[in-house]
């Protein structure tokens, strides 16, 4: 047992009427998935040759949180894929930081 935890446990036992302090670490892993569908009437951003298309955006994400009082460390990341119905050459995948 670490010295600072031993001191805290002893002080908790003395000051708290015999009850000990609880030390716990919590690890939370949270996956998520977002799917969006949109219509764009000018996918090439042209003022003269406007072309429309449906775009599907898929965003999988993962979040890891590690908590040990009084600290919390969180790591998170996601990817985003854009998929065009009529223009697959515009498809892209990027990471969101």
PDB file of N, CA and C in Angstrom:
ATOM      1  N   UNK A   1       0.845  -1.174   0.000  1.00  0.00           N
ATOM      2  CA  UNK A   1       0.000   0.000   0.000  1.00  0.00           C
ATOM      3  C   UNK A   1       0.888   1.234   0.000  1.00  0.00           C
ATOM      4  N   UNK A   2       0.537   2.226  -0.804  1.00  0.00           N
ATOM      5  CA  UNK A   2       1.311   3.458  -0.884  1.00  0.00           C
ATOM      6  C   UNK A   2       1.203   4.229   0.424  1.00  0.00           C
ATOM      7  N   UNK A   3       2.289   4.924   0.822  1.00  0.00           N
ATOM      8  CA  UNK A   3       2.271   5.650   2.100  1.00  0.00           C
ATOM      9  C   UNK A   3       1.149   6.670   2.217  1.00  0.00           C
ATOM     10  N   UNK A   4       0.866   7.431   1.137  1.00  0.00           N
ATOM     11  CA  UNK A   4      -0.186   8.443   1.248  1.00  0.00           C
ATOM     12  C   UNK A   4      -1.566   7.808   1.410  1.00  0.00           C
ATOM     13  N   UNK A   5      -1.768   6.638   0.845  1.00  0.00           N
ATOM     14  CA  UNK A   5      -3.050   5.946   1.031  1.00  0.00           C
ATOM     15  C   UNK A   5      -3.161   5.377   2.441  1.00  0.00           C
ATOM     16  N   UNK A   6      -2.040   4.920   2.989  1.00  0.00           N
ATOM     17  CA  UNK A   6      -2.037   4.395   4.348  1.00  0.00           C
ATOM     18  C   UNK A   6      -2.368   5.501   5.336  1.00  0.00           C
ATOM     19  N   UNK A   7      -1.767   6.677   5.147  1.00  0.00           N
ATOM     20  CA  UNK A   7      -2.054   7.818   6.027  1.00  0.00           C
ATOM     21  C   UNK A   7      -3.522   8.217   5.900  1.00  0.00           C
ATOM     22  N   UNK A   8      -4.029   8.272   4.679  1.00  0.00           N
ATOM     23  CA  UNK A   8      -5.428   8.638   4.473  1.00  0.00           C
ATOM     24  C   UNK A   8      -6.357   7.612   5.116  1.00  0.00           C
ATOM     25  N   UNK A   9      -6.011   6.343   4.998  1.00  0.00           N
ATOM     26  CA  UNK A   9      -6.833   5.297   5.594  1.00  0.00           C
ATOM     27  C   UNK A   9      -6.831   5.401   7.116  1.00  0.00           C
ATOM     28  N   UNK A  10      -5.656   5.655   7.689  1.00  0.00           N
ATOM     29  CA  UNK A  10      -5.578   5.801   9.146  1.00  0.00           C
ATOM     30  C   UNK A  10      -6.339   7.034   9.621  1.00  0.00           C
ATOM     31  N   UNK A  11      -6.151   8.167   8.933  1.00  0.00           N
ATOM     32  CA  UNK A  11      -6.879   9.373   9.312  1.00  0.00           C
ATOM     33  C   UNK A  11      -8.382   9.188   9.138  1.00  0.00           C
ATOM     34  N   UNK A  12      -8.772   8.529   8.083  1.00  0.00           N
ATOM     35  CA  UNK A  12     -10.190   8.264   7.866  1.00  0.00           C
ATOM     36  C   UNK A  12     -10.763   7.377   8.958  1.00  0.00           C
ATOM     37  N   UNK A  13      -9.981   6.411   9.387  1.00  0.00           N
ATOM     38  CA  UNK A  13     -10.442   5.530  10.459  1.00  0.00           C
ATOM     39  C   UNK A  13     -10.557   6.252  11.781  1.00  0.00           C
ATOM     40  N   UNK A  14      -9.626   7.151  12.045  1.00  0.00           N
ATOM     41  CA  UNK A  14      -9.643   7.880  13.314  1.00  0.00           C
ATOM     42  C   UNK A  14     -10.718   8.972  13.303  1.00  0.00           C
ATOM     43  N   UNK A  15     -10.712   9.795  12.252  1.00  0.00           N
ATOM     44  CA  UNK A  15     -11.634  10.921  12.186  1.00  0.00           C
ATOM     45  C   UNK A  15     -13.042  10.523  11.766  1.00  0.00           C
ATOM     46  N   UNK A  16     -13.148   9.467  11.016  1.00  0.00           N
ATOM     47  CA  UNK A  16     -14.452   9.071  10.500  1.00  0.00           C
ATOM     48  C   UNK A  16     -15.189   8.074  11.365  1.00  0.00           C
ATOM     49  N   UNK A  17     -14.692   7.826  12.546  1.00  0.00           N
ATOM     50  CA  UNK A  17     -15.400   6.926  13.440  1.00  0.00           C
ATOM     51  C   UNK A  17     -15.236   5.455  13.065  1.00  0.00           C
ATOM     52  N   UNK A  18     -14.111   5.109  12.476  1.00  0.00           N
ATOM     53  CA  UNK A  18     -13.872   3.704  12.166  1.00  0.00           C
ATOM     54  C   UNK A  18     -14.116   3.336  10.721  1.00  0.00           C
ATOM     55  N   UNK A  19     -14.763   4.211   9.947  1.00  0.00           N
ATOM     56  CA  UNK A  19     -15.013   3.902   8.537  1.00  0.00           C
ATOM     57  C   UNK A  19     -13.770   4.185   7.704  1.00  0.00           C
ATOM     58  N   UNK A  20     -13.441   3.311   6.780  1.00  0.00           N
ATOM     59  CA  UNK A  20     -12.275   3.505   5.925  1.00  0.00           C
ATOM     60  C   UNK A  20     -12.650   4.262   4.665  1.00  0.00           C
ATOM     61  N   UNK A  21     -11.636   4.758   3.968  1.00  0.00           N
ATOM     62  CA  UNK A  21     -11.844   5.434   2.704  1.00  0.00           C
ATOM     63  C   UNK A  21     -11.814   4.412   1.573  1.00  0.00           C
ATOM     64  N   UNK A  22     -12.651   4.587   0.607  1.00  0.00           N
ATOM     65  CA  UNK A  22     -12.686   3.683  -0.538  1.00  0.00           C
ATOM     66  C   UNK A  22     -11.850   4.267  -1.671  1.00  0.00           C
ATOM     67  N   UNK A  23     -10.950   3.471  -2.216  1.00  0.00           N
ATOM     68  CA  UNK A  23     -10.134   3.884  -3.350  1.00  0.00           C
ATOM     69  C   UNK A  23     -10.535   3.011  -4.523  1.00  0.00           C
ATOM     70  N   UNK A  24     -11.009   3.642  -5.546  1.00  0.00           N
ATOM     71  CA  UNK A  24     -11.466   2.867  -6.702  1.00  0.00           C
ATOM     72  C   UNK A  24     -11.046   3.566  -7.987  1.00  0.00           C
ATOM     73  N   UNK A  25     -10.783   2.766  -8.974  1.00  0.00           N
ATOM     74  CA  UNK A  25     -10.470   3.288 -10.298  1.00  0.00           C
ATOM     75  C   UNK A  25     -11.581   2.836 -11.228  1.00  0.00           C
ATOM     76  N   UNK A  26     -12.101   3.765 -12.002  1.00  0.00           N
ATOM     77  CA  UNK A  26     -13.176   3.461 -12.941  1.00  0.00           C
ATOM     78  C   UNK A  26     -12.654   3.654 -14.351  1.00  0.00           C
ATOM     79  N   UNK A  27     -12.867   2.651 -15.186  1.00  0.00           N
ATOM     80  CA  UNK A  27     -12.487   2.724 -16.591  1.00  0.00           C
ATOM     81  C   UNK A  27     -13.766   2.606 -17.414  1.00  0.00           C
ATOM     82  N   UNK A  28     -14.002   3.607 -18.246  1.00  0.00           N
ATOM     83  CA  UNK A  28     -15.206   3.624 -19.069  1.00  0.00           C
ATOM     84  C   UNK A  28     -14.802   3.699 -20.536  1.00  0.00           C
ATOM     85  N   UNK A  29     -15.289   2.764 -21.329  1.00  0.00           N
ATOM     86  CA  UNK A  29     -15.057   2.750 -22.766  1.00  0.00           C
ATOM     87  C   UNK A  29     -16.398   2.960 -23.449  1.00  0.00           C
ATOM     88  N   UNK A  30     -16.503   4.041 -24.227  1.00  0.00           N
ATOM     89  CA  UNK A  30     -17.776   4.414 -24.843  1.00  0.00           C
ATOM     90  C   UNK A  30     -17.646   4.494 -26.362  1.00  0.00           C
ATOM     91  N   UNK A  31     -18.125   3.491 -27.069  1.00  0.00           N
ATOM     92  CA  UNK A  31     -18.143   3.591 -28.529  1.00  0.00           C
ATOM     93  C   UNK A  31     -19.415   4.306 -28.988  1.00  0.00           C
ATOM     94  N   UNK A  32     -19.346   4.945 -30.153  1.00  0.00           N
ATOM     95  CA  UNK A  32     -20.543   5.567 -30.713  1.00  0.00           C
ATOM     96  C   UNK A  32     -20.455   5.546 -32.236  1.00  0.00           C
ATOM     97  N   UNK A  33     -21.600   5.676 -32.853  1.00  0.00           N
ATOM     98  CA  UNK A  33     -21.680   5.707 -34.306  1.00  0.00           C
ATOM     99  C   UNK A  33     -22.762   6.702 -34.701  1.00  0.00           C
ATOM    100  N   UNK A  34     -22.394   7.653 -35.547  1.00  0.00           N
ATOM    101  CA  UNK A  34     -23.344   8.630 -36.056  1.00  0.00           C
ATOM    102  C   UNK A  34     -23.418   8.500 -37.565  1.00  0.00           C
ATOM    103  N   UNK A  35     -24.638   8.446 -38.072  1.00  0.00           N
ATOM    104  CA  UNK A  35     -24.853   8.366 -39.517  1.00  0.00           C
ATOM    105  C   UNK A  35     -25.798   9.496 -39.907  1.00  0.00           C
ATOM    106  N   UNK A  36     -25.369  10.330 -40.850  1.00  0.00           N
ATOM    107  CA  UNK A  36     -26.176  11.451 -41.318  1.00  0.00           C
ATOM    108  C   UNK A  36     -26.329  11.365 -42.833  1.00  0.00           C
ATOM    109  N   UNK A  37     -27.465  11.792 -43.309  1.00  0.00           N
ATOM    110  CA  UNK A  37     -27.719  11.862 -44.756  1.00  0.00           C
ATOM    111  C   UNK A  37     -28.105  13.294 -45.072  1.00  0.00           C
ATOM    112  N   UNK A  38     -27.469  13.867 -46.104  1.00  0.00           N
ATOM    113  CA  UNK A  38     -27.810  15.235 -46.478  1.00  0.00           C
ATOM    114  C   UNK A  38     -27.829  15.365 -47.993  1.00  0.00           C
ATOM    115  N   UNK A  39     -28.503  16.397 -48.425  1.00  0.00           N
ATOM    116  CA  UNK A  39     -28.556  16.716 -49.843  1.00  0.00           C
ATOM    117  C   UNK A  39     -27.830  18.039 -50.051  1.00  0.00           C
ATOM    118  N   UNK A  40     -26.941  18.077 -51.037  1.00  0.00           N
ATOM    119  CA  UNK A  40     -26.209  19.299 -51.362  1.00  0.00           C
ATOM    120  C   UNK A  40     -26.504  19.640 -52.815  1.00  0.00           C
ATOM    121  N   UNK A  41     -26.961  20.863 -53.059  1.00  0.00           N
ATOM    122  CA  UNK A  41     -27.318  21.248 -54.432  1.00  0.00           C
ATOM    123  C   UNK A  41     -26.139  21.847 -55.194  1.00  0.00           C
ATOM    124  N   UNK A  42     -24.937  21.877 -54.562  1.00  0.00           N
ATOM    125  CA  UNK A  42     -23.759  22.403 -55.241  1.00  0.00           C
ATOM    126  C   UNK A  42     -22.503  21.763 -54.644  1.00  0.00           C
ATOM    127  N   UNK A  43     -22.310  20.460 -54.898  1.00  0.00           N
ATOM    128  CA  UNK A  43     -21.210  19.724 -54.273  1.00  0.00           C
ATOM    129  C   UNK A  43     -19.834  20.181 -54.743  1.00  0.00           C
ATOM    130  N   UNK A  44     -19.742  20.780 -55.919  1.00  0.00           N
ATOM    131  CA  UNK A  44     -18.451  21.241 -56.436  1.00  0.00           C
ATOM    132  C   UNK A  44     -18.165  22.704 -56.110  1.00  0.00           C
ATOM    133  N   UNK A  45     -19.098  23.350 -55.415  1.00  0.00           N
ATOM    134  CA  UNK A  45     -18.968  24.765 -55.023  1.00  0.00           C
ATOM    135  C   UNK A  45     -18.685  25.662 -56.230  1.00  0.00           C
ATOM    136  N   UNK A  46     -19.430  25.421 -57.280  1.00  0.00           N
ATOM    137  CA  UNK A  46     -19.249  26.169 -58.521  1.00  0.00           C
ATOM    138  C   UNK A  46     -20.384  27.175 -58.696  1.00  0.00           C
ATOM    139  N   UNK A  47     -20.038  28.355 -59.186  1.00  0.00           N
ATOM    140  CA  UNK A  47     -21.072  29.361 -59.428  1.00  0.00           C
ATOM    141  C   UNK A  47     -21.726  29.188 -60.799  1.00  0.00           C
ATOM    142  N   UNK A  48     -21.080  28.420 -61.678  1.00  0.00           N
ATOM    143  CA  UNK A  48     -21.622  28.247 -63.034  1.00  0.00           C
ATOM    144  C   UNK A  48     -22.119  26.836 -63.326  1.00  0.00           C
ATOM    145  N   UNK A  49     -21.516  25.822 -62.717  1.00  0.00           N
ATOM    146  CA  UNK A  49     -21.870  24.423 -63.002  1.00  0.00           C
ATOM    147  C   UNK A  49     -22.302  23.728 -61.714  1.00  0.00           C
ATOM    148  N   UNK A  50     -23.491  24.049 -61.256  1.00  0.00           N
ATOM    149  CA  UNK A  50     -23.999  23.485 -59.998  1.00  0.00           C
ATOM    150  C   UNK A  50     -24.421  22.035 -60.207  1.00  0.00           C
ATOM    151  N   UNK A  51     -23.862  21.139 -59.394  1.00  0.00           N
ATOM    152  CA  UNK A  51     -24.217  19.726 -59.458  1.00  0.00           C
ATOM    153  C   UNK A  51     -24.635  19.261 -58.063  1.00  0.00           C
ATOM    154  N   UNK A  52     -25.739  18.540 -58.004  1.00  0.00           N
ATOM    155  CA  UNK A  52     -26.281  18.112 -56.715  1.00  0.00           C
ATOM    156  C   UNK A  52     -25.951  16.639 -56.460  1.00  0.00           C
ATOM    157  N   UNK A  53     -26.020  16.269 -55.176  1.00  0.00           N
ATOM    158  CA  UNK A  53     -25.768  14.879 -54.802  1.00  0.00           C
ATOM    159  C   UNK A  53     -26.236  14.660 -53.357  1.00  0.00           C
ATOM    160  N   UNK A  54     -26.502  13.408 -53.048  1.00  0.00           N
ATOM    161  CA  UNK A  54     -26.768  13.000 -51.671  1.00  0.00           C
ATOM    162  C   UNK A  54     -25.445  12.563 -51.055  1.00  0.00           C
ATOM    163  N   UNK A  55     -25.218  12.971 -49.812  1.00  0.00           N
ATOM    164  CA  UNK A  55     -23.971  12.658 -49.114  1.00  0.00           C
ATOM    165  C   UNK A  55     -24.322  11.937 -47.810  1.00  0.00           C
ATOM    166  N   UNK A  56     -23.685  10.793 -47.603  1.00  0.00           N
ATOM    167  CA  UNK A  56     -23.835  10.061 -46.352  1.00  0.00           C
ATOM    168  C   UNK A  56     -22.571  10.279 -45.534  1.00  0.00           C
ATOM    169  N   UNK A  57     -22.718  10.755 -44.305  1.00  0.00           N
ATOM    170  CA  UNK A  57     -21.590  10.950 -43.392  1.00  0.00           C
ATOM    171  C   UNK A  57     -21.661   9.890 -42.303  1.00  0.00           C
ATOM    172  N   UNK A  58     -20.588   9.122 -42.161  1.00  0.00           N
ATOM    173  CA  UNK A  58     -20.508   8.074 -41.146  1.00  0.00           C
ATOM    174  C   UNK A  58     -19.364   8.431 -40.205  1.00  0.00           C
ATOM    175  N   UNK A  59     -19.668   8.507 -38.898  1.00  0.00           N
ATOM    176  CA  UNK A  59     -18.670   8.897 -37.907  1.00  0.00           C
ATOM    177  C   UNK A  59     -18.639   7.895 -36.752  1.00  0.00           C
ATOM    178  N   UNK A  60     -17.718   6.921 -36.798  1.00  0.00           N
ATOM    179  CA  UNK A  60     -17.518   6.069 -35.628  1.00  0.00           C
ATOM    180  C   UNK A  60     -16.557   6.769 -34.659  1.00  0.00           C
ATOM    181  N   UNK A  61     -16.799   6.605 -33.368  1.00  0.00           N
ATOM    182  CA  UNK A  61     -15.964   7.261 -32.361  1.00  0.00           C
ATOM    183  C   UNK A  61     -15.754   6.332 -31.177  1.00  0.00           C
ATOM    184  N   UNK A  62     -14.682   6.610 -30.440  1.00  0.00           N
ATOM    185  CA  UNK A  62     -14.352   5.827 -29.256  1.00  0.00           C
ATOM    186  C   UNK A  62     -13.827   6.784 -28.195  1.00  0.00           C
ATOM    187  N   UNK A  63     -14.335   6.635 -26.971  1.00  0.00           N
ATOM    188  CA  UNK A  63     -13.914   7.495 -25.855  1.00  0.00           C
ATOM    189  C   UNK A  63     -13.536   6.597 -24.687  1.00  0.00           C
ATOM    190  N   UNK A  64     -12.345   6.816 -24.141  1.00  0.00           N
ATOM    191  CA  UNK A  64     -11.855   6.071 -22.991  1.00  0.00           C
ATOM    192  C   UNK A  64     -11.639   7.049 -21.852  1.00  0.00           C
ATOM    193  N   UNK A  65     -12.285   6.805 -20.723  1.00  0.00           N
ATOM    194  CA  UNK A  65     -12.127   7.662 -19.541  1.00  0.00           C
ATOM    195  C   UNK A  65     -11.643   6.801 -18.383  1.00  0.00           C
ATOM    196  N   UNK A  66     -10.572   7.239 -17.746  1.00  0.00           N
ATOM    197  CA  UNK A  66     -10.030   6.550 -16.577  1.00  0.00           C
ATOM    198  C   UNK A  66     -10.117   7.534 -15.417  1.00  0.00           C
ATOM    199  N   UNK A  67     -10.845   7.127 -14.383  1.00  0.00           N
ATOM    200  CA  UNK A  67     -11.074   8.001 -13.237  1.00  0.00           C
ATOM    201  C   UNK A  67     -10.522   7.350 -11.984  1.00  0.00           C
ATOM    202  N   UNK A  68      -9.672   8.080 -11.311  1.00  0.00           N
ATOM    203  CA  UNK A  68      -9.235   7.717  -9.969  1.00  0.00           C
ATOM    204  C   UNK A  68      -9.235   9.022  -9.200  1.00  0.00           C
ATOM    205  N   UNK A  69     -10.179   9.175  -8.301  1.00  0.00           N
ATOM    206  CA  UNK A  69     -10.396  10.440  -7.611  1.00  0.00           C
ATOM    207  C   UNK A  69      -9.096  10.999  -7.082  1.00  0.00           C
ATOM    208  N   UNK A  70      -8.841  12.243  -7.276  1.00  0.00           N
ATOM    209  CA  UNK A  70      -9.683  13.298  -7.834  1.00  0.00           C
ATOM    210  C   UNK A  70      -9.415  13.573  -9.315  1.00  0.00           C
ATOM    211  N   UNK A  71      -8.767  12.661 -10.037  1.00  0.00           N
ATOM    212  CA  UNK A  71      -8.379  12.912 -11.425  1.00  0.00           C
ATOM    213  C   UNK A  71      -9.183  12.067 -12.395  1.00  0.00           C
ATOM    214  N   UNK A  72      -9.341  12.606 -13.590  1.00  0.00           N
ATOM    215  CA  UNK A  72      -9.931  11.865 -14.704  1.00  0.00           C
ATOM    216  C   UNK A  72      -9.079  12.130 -15.940  1.00  0.00           C
ATOM    217  N   UNK A  73      -8.705  11.059 -16.621  1.00  0.00           N
ATOM    218  CA  UNK A  73      -7.976  11.165 -17.882  1.00  0.00           C
ATOM    219  C   UNK A  73      -8.900  10.646 -18.973  1.00  0.00           C
ATOM    220  N   UNK A  74      -9.070  11.437 -20.023  1.00  0.00           N
ATOM    221  CA  UNK A  74      -9.967  11.051 -21.111  1.00  0.00           C
ATOM    222  C   UNK A  74      -9.211  11.074 -22.433  1.00  0.00           C
ATOM    223  N   UNK A  75      -9.360   9.989 -23.188  1.00  0.00           N
ATOM    224  CA  UNK A  75      -8.819   9.903 -24.542  1.00  0.00           C
ATOM    225  C   UNK A  75      -9.998   9.675 -25.474  1.00  0.00           C
ATOM    226  N   UNK A  76     -10.042  10.419 -26.556  1.00  0.00           N
ATOM    227  CA  UNK A  76     -11.162  10.278 -27.483  1.00  0.00           C
ATOM    228  C   UNK A  76     -10.664  10.448 -28.910  1.00  0.00           C
ATOM    229  N   UNK A  77     -11.319   9.763 -29.812  1.00  0.00           N
ATOM    230  CA  UNK A  77     -10.975   9.900 -31.217  1.00  0.00           C
ATOM    231  C   UNK A  77     -12.122   9.439 -32.089  1.00  0.00           C
ATOM    232  N   UNK A  78     -12.120   9.914 -33.307  1.00  0.00           N
ATOM    233  CA  UNK A  78     -13.170   9.514 -34.238  1.00  0.00           C
ATOM    234  C   UNK A  78     -12.671   9.655 -35.669  1.00  0.00           C
ATOM    235  N   UNK A  79     -13.362   9.004 -36.559  1.00  0.00           N
ATOM    236  CA  UNK A  79     -13.132   9.118 -37.992  1.00  0.00           C
ATOM    237  C   UNK A  79     -14.411   9.635 -38.617  1.00  0.00           C
ATOM    238  N   UNK A  80     -14.282  10.267 -39.772  1.00  0.00           N
ATOM    239  CA  UNK A  80     -15.479  10.719 -40.480  1.00  0.00           C
ATOM    240  C   UNK A  80     -15.324  10.372 -41.943  1.00  0.00           C
ATOM    241  N   UNK A  81     -16.274   9.612 -42.427  1.00  0.00           N
ATOM    242  CA  UNK A  81     -16.286   9.263 -43.836  1.00  0.00           C
ATOM    243  C   UNK A  81     -17.445   9.947 -44.532  1.00  0.00           C
ATOM    244  N   UNK A  82     -17.157  10.572 -45.669  1.00  0.00           N
ATOM    245  CA  UNK A  82     -18.199  11.195 -46.492  1.00  0.00           C
ATOM    246  C   UNK A  82     -18.312  10.380 -47.773  1.00  0.00           C
ATOM    247  N   UNK A  83     -19.526   9.919 -48.056  1.00  0.00           N
ATOM    248  CA  UNK A  83     -19.762   9.050 -49.205  1.00  0.00           C
ATOM    249  C   UNK A  83     -20.836   9.677 -50.088  1.00  0.00           C
ATOM    250  N   UNK A  84     -20.454   9.998 -51.317  1.00  0.00           N
ATOM    251  CA  UNK A  84     -21.338  10.653 -52.279  1.00  0.00           C
ATOM    252  C   UNK A  84     -22.052   9.595 -53.112  1.00  0.00           C
ATOM    253  N   UNK A  85     -23.348   9.747 -53.292  1.00  0.00           N
ATOM    254  CA  UNK A  85     -24.154   8.760 -54.018  1.00  0.00           C
ATOM    255  C   UNK A  85     -23.794   8.712 -55.500  1.00  0.00           C
ATOM    256  N   UNK A  86     -23.643   9.850 -56.160  1.00  0.00           N
ATOM    257  CA  UNK A  86     -23.408   9.888 -57.606  1.00  0.00           C
ATOM    258  C   UNK A  86     -21.971  10.217 -57.988  1.00  0.00           C
ATOM    259  N   UNK A  87     -21.158  10.644 -57.041  1.00  0.00           N
ATOM    260  CA  UNK A  87     -19.793  11.072 -57.360  1.00  0.00           C
ATOM    261  C   UNK A  87     -18.809  10.433 -56.381  1.00  0.00           C
ATOM    262  N   UNK A  88     -18.541   9.130 -56.520  1.00  0.00           N
ATOM    263  CA  UNK A  88     -17.650   8.446 -55.579  1.00  0.00           C
ATOM    264  C   UNK A  88     -16.216   8.986 -55.565  1.00  0.00           C
ATOM    265  N   UNK A  89     -15.809   9.718 -56.587  1.00  0.00           N
ATOM    266  CA  UNK A  89     -14.461  10.294 -56.589  1.00  0.00           C
ATOM    267  C   UNK A  89     -14.314  11.388 -55.525  1.00  0.00           C
ATOM    268  N   UNK A  90     -15.423  11.858 -54.983  1.00  0.00           N
ATOM    269  CA  UNK A  90     -15.386  12.867 -53.918  1.00  0.00           C
ATOM    270  C   UNK A  90     -15.379  12.252 -52.514  1.00  0.00           C
ATOM    271  N   UNK A  91     -15.523  10.932 -52.420  1.00  0.00           N
ATOM    272  CA  UNK A  91     -15.539  10.268 -51.113  1.00  0.00           C
ATOM    273  C   UNK A  91     -14.250  10.563 -50.339  1.00  0.00           C
ATOM    274  N   UNK A  92     -14.385  10.827 -49.044  1.00  0.00           N
ATOM    275  CA  UNK A  92     -13.223  11.111 -48.203  1.00  0.00           C
ATOM    276  C   UNK A  92     -13.382  10.480 -46.827  1.00  0.00           C
ATOM    277  N   UNK A  93     -12.254  10.234 -46.181  1.00  0.00           N
ATOM    278  CA  UNK A  93     -12.233   9.793 -44.802  1.00  0.00           C
ATOM    279  C   UNK A  93     -11.195  10.633 -44.071  1.00  0.00           C
ATOM    280  N   UNK A  94     -11.578  11.215 -42.942  1.00  0.00           N
ATOM    281  CA  UNK A  94     -10.676  12.050 -42.156  1.00  0.00           C
ATOM    282  C   UNK A  94     -10.763  11.670 -40.696  1.00  0.00           C
ATOM    283  N   UNK A  95      -9.718  11.987 -39.954  1.00  0.00           N
ATOM    284  CA  UNK A  95      -9.763  11.791 -38.495  1.00  0.00           C
ATOM    285  C   UNK A  95     -10.114  13.125 -37.852  1.00  0.00           C
ATOM    286  N   UNK A  96     -10.923  13.048 -36.807  1.00  0.00           N
ATOM    287  CA  UNK A  96     -11.322  14.240 -36.062  1.00  0.00           C
ATOM    288  C   UNK A  96     -10.509  14.280 -34.773  1.00  0.00           C
ATOM    289  N   UNK A  97      -9.741  15.320 -34.617  1.00  0.00           N
ATOM    290  CA  UNK A  97      -8.927  15.426 -33.396  1.00  0.00           C
ATOM    291  C   UNK A  97      -9.386  16.584 -32.568  1.00  0.00           C
TER     292      UNK A  97
END
